[in-house]
């Protein structure tokens, strides 16, 4: 099956710093989403980005589908950005909406 | 009100109990999903329902029994679970529109502990 690898696995930042999270995937995809999992477990949608670039406030994401990777940028990080960030993809050959998740990047932003 | 609502938020059950998890979506989507998140593991798909029909069972043990009475509701019936089934169970829905958006939205999850 398709492999989804996220890096780095853990990241510690000082408040105000910028960061880049990476997601590599091993097959062509028709869906790619970035999520932030809050301390209570809920997955918050950040971006639906099978290709191209999007921005939402301090966050932006870029997916280069032909090279099979996506990047999530966090600028001017805040303590509320702490948590686990997941990348999830659906293979292009899939017709079920099945998402395959990476292992996640655990981000800690210190005040 | 969130688009996808799960109840209960927390559940503790004995290995001989029978319980059910409920999920309801208010987004008009036609596909619903159960995912399992165990400690130190990525989220794993359990079941997919498309227009109330189960389209995928990801080799889930029969002690987990899904039910989808309509496109807005999804249940996960639990019986004779094992302690290793303790996990966060997440429900999701998506429009599954092949010609457009297929963005999935998740509920808050049910944190299950089997004792």
Short mmCIF file of C-alpha atoms in Angstrom, two decimals:
data_model
loop_
_atom_site.label_atom_id
_atom_site.label_comp_id
_atom_site.label_asym_id
_atom_site.label_seq_id
_atom_site.Cartn_x
_atom_site.Cartn_y
_atom_site.Cartn_z
CA UNK A 1 0.00 0.00 0.00
CA UNK A 2 0.89 3.66 -0.11
CA UNK A 3 3.45 4.86 2.43
CA UNK A 4 3.16 8.25 4.12
CA UNK A 5 6.19 9.58 5.97
CA UNK A 6 6.25 12.76 8.01
CA UNK A 7 9.27 14.63 9.26
CA UNK A 8 10.47 15.59 11.72
CA UNK A 9 8.74 13.31 14.23
CA UNK A 10 9.21 15.85 17.02
CA UNK A 11 9.84 19.57 16.97
CA UNK A 12 10.40 22.07 19.78
CA UNK A 13 10.19 25.77 18.99
CA UNK A 14 10.40 29.02 20.83
CA UNK A 15 7.32 31.19 20.48
CA UNK A 16 7.63 33.40 17.40
CA UNK A 17 9.79 30.99 15.42
CA UNK A 18 8.90 29.60 11.99
CA UNK A 19 8.82 25.93 11.04
CA UNK A 20 8.32 23.60 8.08
CA UNK A 21 6.76 20.17 8.36
CA UNK A 22 7.14 17.68 5.52
CA UNK A 23 5.00 14.84 4.21
CA UNK A 24 6.33 12.37 1.62
CA UNK A 25 4.07 9.81 -0.04
CA UNK A 26 4.92 6.87 -2.24
CA UNK A 27 2.13 6.87 -4.85
CA UNK A 28 -0.04 9.29 -6.79
CA UNK A 29 -2.86 10.79 -4.73
CA UNK A 30 -6.14 12.57 -5.37
CA UNK A 31 -6.59 13.87 -1.85
CA UNK A 32 -4.14 15.26 0.67
CA UNK A 33 -5.15 16.83 3.94
CA UNK A 34 -3.26 18.38 6.84
CA UNK A 35 -4.77 18.11 10.33
CA UNK A 36 -3.93 19.43 13.77
CA UNK A 37 -4.91 17.11 16.60
CA UNK A 38 -5.77 19.04 19.74
CA UNK A 39 -5.07 17.76 23.27
CA UNK A 40 -8.59 16.34 23.47
CA UNK A 41 -8.05 14.21 20.39
CA UNK A 42 -10.10 16.03 17.79
CA UNK A 43 -8.64 16.39 14.31
CA UNK A 44 -8.93 19.97 13.10
CA UNK A 45 -8.85 20.47 9.34
CA UNK A 46 -6.02 22.76 8.29
CA UNK A 47 -5.80 22.28 4.54
CA UNK A 48 -7.34 20.20 1.78
CA UNK A 49 -4.51 20.43 -0.75
CA UNK A 50 -4.05 17.64 -3.32
CA UNK A 51 -1.94 20.10 -5.33
CA UNK A 52 -0.84 23.72 -5.34
CA UNK A 53 -0.42 26.25 -2.56
CA UNK A 54 -2.86 27.61 0.00
CA UNK A 55 -2.59 30.06 2.87
CA UNK A 56 -4.69 30.58 5.96
CA UNK A 57 -3.37 33.20 8.32
CA UNK A 58 -0.02 32.14 9.74
CA UNK A 59 -0.27 28.72 8.11
CA UNK A 60 0.37 27.81 4.52
CA UNK A 61 0.79 24.56 2.62
CA UNK A 62 2.25 23.45 -0.68
CA UNK A 63 1.78 20.11 -2.40
CA UNK A 64 3.94 19.09 -5.35
CA UNK A 65 2.00 16.05 -6.51
CA UNK A 66 4.43 15.13 -9.28
CA UNK A 67 7.26 14.88 -6.75
CA UNK A 68 5.04 13.29 -4.09
CA UNK A 69 5.49 15.61 -1.17
CA UNK A 70 3.69 18.31 0.74
CA UNK A 71 4.95 20.99 3.11
CA UNK A 72 3.17 22.75 5.95
CA UNK A 73 4.60 26.11 7.00
CA UNK A 74 3.89 27.64 10.39
CA UNK A 75 5.05 31.21 10.84
CA UNK A 76 5.33 33.21 14.06
CA UNK A 77 4.41 30.14 16.09
CA UNK A 78 2.27 30.45 19.21
CA UNK A 79 1.88 28.15 22.20
CA UNK A 80 -1.60 27.26 20.93
CA UNK A 81 0.03 25.72 17.84
CA UNK A 82 1.34 22.90 20.04
CA UNK A 83 -0.03 19.44 19.28
CA UNK A 84 0.30 16.74 16.67
CA UNK A 85 0.15 17.53 12.97
CA UNK A 86 -0.96 14.79 10.60
CA UNK A 87 -0.75 14.47 6.87
CA UNK A 88 -3.24 12.08 5.26
CA UNK A 89 -3.61 11.01 1.64
CA UNK A 90 -5.97 9.03 -0.55
CA UNK A 91 -4.51 7.05 -3.42
CA UNK A 92 -5.63 8.09 -6.89
CA UNK A 93 -6.76 4.52 -7.56
CA UNK A 94 -8.98 4.49 -4.48
CA UNK A 95 -12.69 5.16 -4.82
CA UNK A 96 -13.67 4.95 -1.17
CA UNK A 97 -12.33 8.15 0.40
CA UNK A 98 -9.99 6.02 2.49
CA UNK A 99 -7.29 8.20 4.05
CA UNK A 100 -3.84 6.86 4.92
CA UNK A 101 -2.22 8.80 7.74
CA UNK A 102 1.40 9.53 8.46
CA UNK A 103 2.86 9.05 11.93
CA UNK A 104 2.51 12.73 12.71
CA UNK A 105 4.82 15.52 13.85
CA UNK A 106 4.55 16.46 17.51
CA UNK A 107 5.11 20.18 17.89
CA UNK A 108 5.80 21.90 21.19
CA UNK A 109 5.94 25.69 21.22
CA UNK A 110 7.52 27.14 24.34
CA UNK A 111 6.65 30.61 25.64
CA UNK B 1 -22.20 22.75 16.72
CA UNK B 2 -19.52 20.79 14.93
CA UNK B 3 -20.29 19.11 11.62
CA UNK B 4 -19.57 15.62 12.95
CA UNK B 5 -20.69 14.71 16.48
CA UNK B 6 -19.65 11.62 18.40
CA UNK B 7 -21.07 10.23 21.63
CA UNK B 8 -20.04 9.35 24.19
CA UNK B 9 -16.75 11.25 24.51
CA UNK B 10 -15.39 8.78 27.04
CA UNK B 11 -16.32 5.15 27.69
CA UNK B 12 -15.03 2.60 30.14
CA UNK B 13 -16.30 -0.92 29.63
CA UNK B 14 -15.60 -4.40 30.88
CA UNK B 15 -14.60 -7.20 28.56
CA UNK B 16 -18.02 -8.83 28.83
CA UNK B 17 -20.03 -5.65 28.22
CA UNK B 18 -21.86 -4.58 25.10
CA UNK B 19 -21.79 -0.90 24.18
CA UNK B 20 -22.28 1.27 21.13
CA UNK B 21 -20.55 4.36 19.80
CA UNK B 22 -22.64 6.86 17.87
CA UNK B 23 -21.70 9.31 15.14
CA UNK B 24 -23.89 11.89 13.44
CA UNK B 25 -22.95 14.24 10.62
CA UNK B 26 -24.78 17.43 9.68
CA UNK B 27 -22.80 18.18 6.51
CA UNK B 28 -24.93 16.40 3.92
CA UNK B 29 -22.10 14.00 3.11
CA UNK B 30 -22.72 10.57 1.62
CA UNK B 31 -19.73 8.69 3.04
CA UNK B 32 -18.89 7.93 6.68
CA UNK B 33 -15.89 6.25 8.26
CA UNK B 34 -14.61 4.73 11.50
CA UNK B 35 -10.92 5.16 12.33
CA UNK B 36 -8.97 3.83 15.29
CA UNK B 37 -6.03 5.63 16.91
CA UNK B 38 -4.00 3.52 19.31
CA UNK B 39 -1.15 4.88 21.39
CA UNK B 40 2.04 5.30 19.39
CA UNK B 41 0.34 4.29 16.12
CA UNK B 42 -1.03 6.27 13.18
CA UNK B 43 -4.75 6.43 12.59
CA UNK B 44 -6.06 3.28 10.94
CA UNK B 45 -9.22 3.00 8.86
CA UNK B 46 -11.70 0.42 10.15
CA UNK B 47 -14.84 0.76 8.02
CA UNK B 48 -16.18 2.82 5.12
CA UNK B 49 -19.85 3.38 4.30
CA UNK B 50 -20.97 5.03 1.08
CA UNK B 51 -24.69 5.80 0.78
CA UNK B 52 -25.33 3.43 3.72
CA UNK B 53 -23.52 0.54 2.03
CA UNK B 54 -20.32 -0.82 3.56
CA UNK B 55 -17.62 -0.51 0.95
CA UNK B 56 -14.58 -1.42 3.02
CA UNK B 57 -13.80 -3.51 6.07
CA UNK B 58 -10.13 -3.21 6.88
CA UNK B 59 -9.80 -6.71 8.40
CA UNK B 60 -11.48 -5.62 11.61
CA UNK B 61 -12.32 -8.35 14.18
CA UNK B 62 -15.97 -9.30 14.42
CA UNK B 63 -16.21 -7.99 17.98
CA UNK B 64 -16.56 -4.61 16.23
CA UNK B 65 -19.85 -4.40 14.35
CA UNK B 66 -20.72 -1.25 12.36
CA UNK B 67 -24.20 -0.09 11.44
CA UNK B 68 -25.22 2.71 9.09
CA UNK B 69 -29.01 3.18 9.10
CA UNK B 70 -28.84 6.30 6.90
CA UNK B 71 -26.27 8.65 5.41
CA UNK B 72 -26.23 10.85 8.52
CA UNK B 73 -25.74 8.24 11.25
CA UNK B 74 -23.09 5.65 11.94
CA UNK B 75 -22.76 3.30 14.88
CA UNK B 76 -20.02 1.02 16.12
CA UNK B 77 -21.34 -1.82 18.26
CA UNK B 78 -18.81 -3.27 20.66
CA UNK B 79 -18.91 -6.65 22.40
CA UNK B 80 -16.43 -8.84 24.24
CA UNK B 81 -13.59 -6.41 23.64
CA UNK B 82 -10.02 -6.91 24.79
CA UNK B 83 -7.84 -4.47 26.74
CA UNK B 84 -5.76 -3.92 23.59
CA UNK B 85 -8.86 -2.44 21.94
CA UNK B 86 -8.52 0.58 24.21
CA UNK B 87 -8.00 3.51 21.86
CA UNK B 88 -9.44 6.72 20.49
CA UNK B 89 -12.19 5.94 17.97
CA UNK B 90 -12.79 8.66 15.42
CA UNK B 91 -15.69 9.04 13.04
CA UNK B 92 -15.41 11.01 9.80
CA UNK B 93 -17.56 11.96 6.86
CA UNK B 94 -16.83 13.20 3.35
CA UNK B 95 -18.80 14.11 0.24
CA UNK B 96 -16.95 11.50 -1.82
CA UNK B 97 -17.67 13.52 -4.93
CA UNK B 98 -15.40 12.13 -7.60
CA UNK B 99 -15.70 15.29 -9.60
CA UNK B 100 -14.97 17.72 -6.81
CA UNK B 101 -14.07 18.03 -3.18
CA UNK B 102 -13.51 14.89 -1.14
CA UNK B 103 -12.42 16.63 2.03
CA UNK B 104 -13.01 14.57 5.17
CA UNK B 105 -14.16 16.02 8.49
CA UNK B 106 -13.73 14.30 11.83
CA UNK B 107 -15.69 14.15 15.04
CA UNK B 108 -14.25 14.77 18.49
CA UNK B 109 -13.63 11.05 19.06
CA UNK B 110 -14.60 8.55 21.74
CA UNK B 111 -11.82 7.57 24.11
CA UNK B 112 -12.47 3.92 24.96
CA UNK B 113 -10.92 2.05 27.85
CA UNK B 114 -11.50 -1.69 28.16
CA UNK B 115 -10.92 -3.06 31.65
#
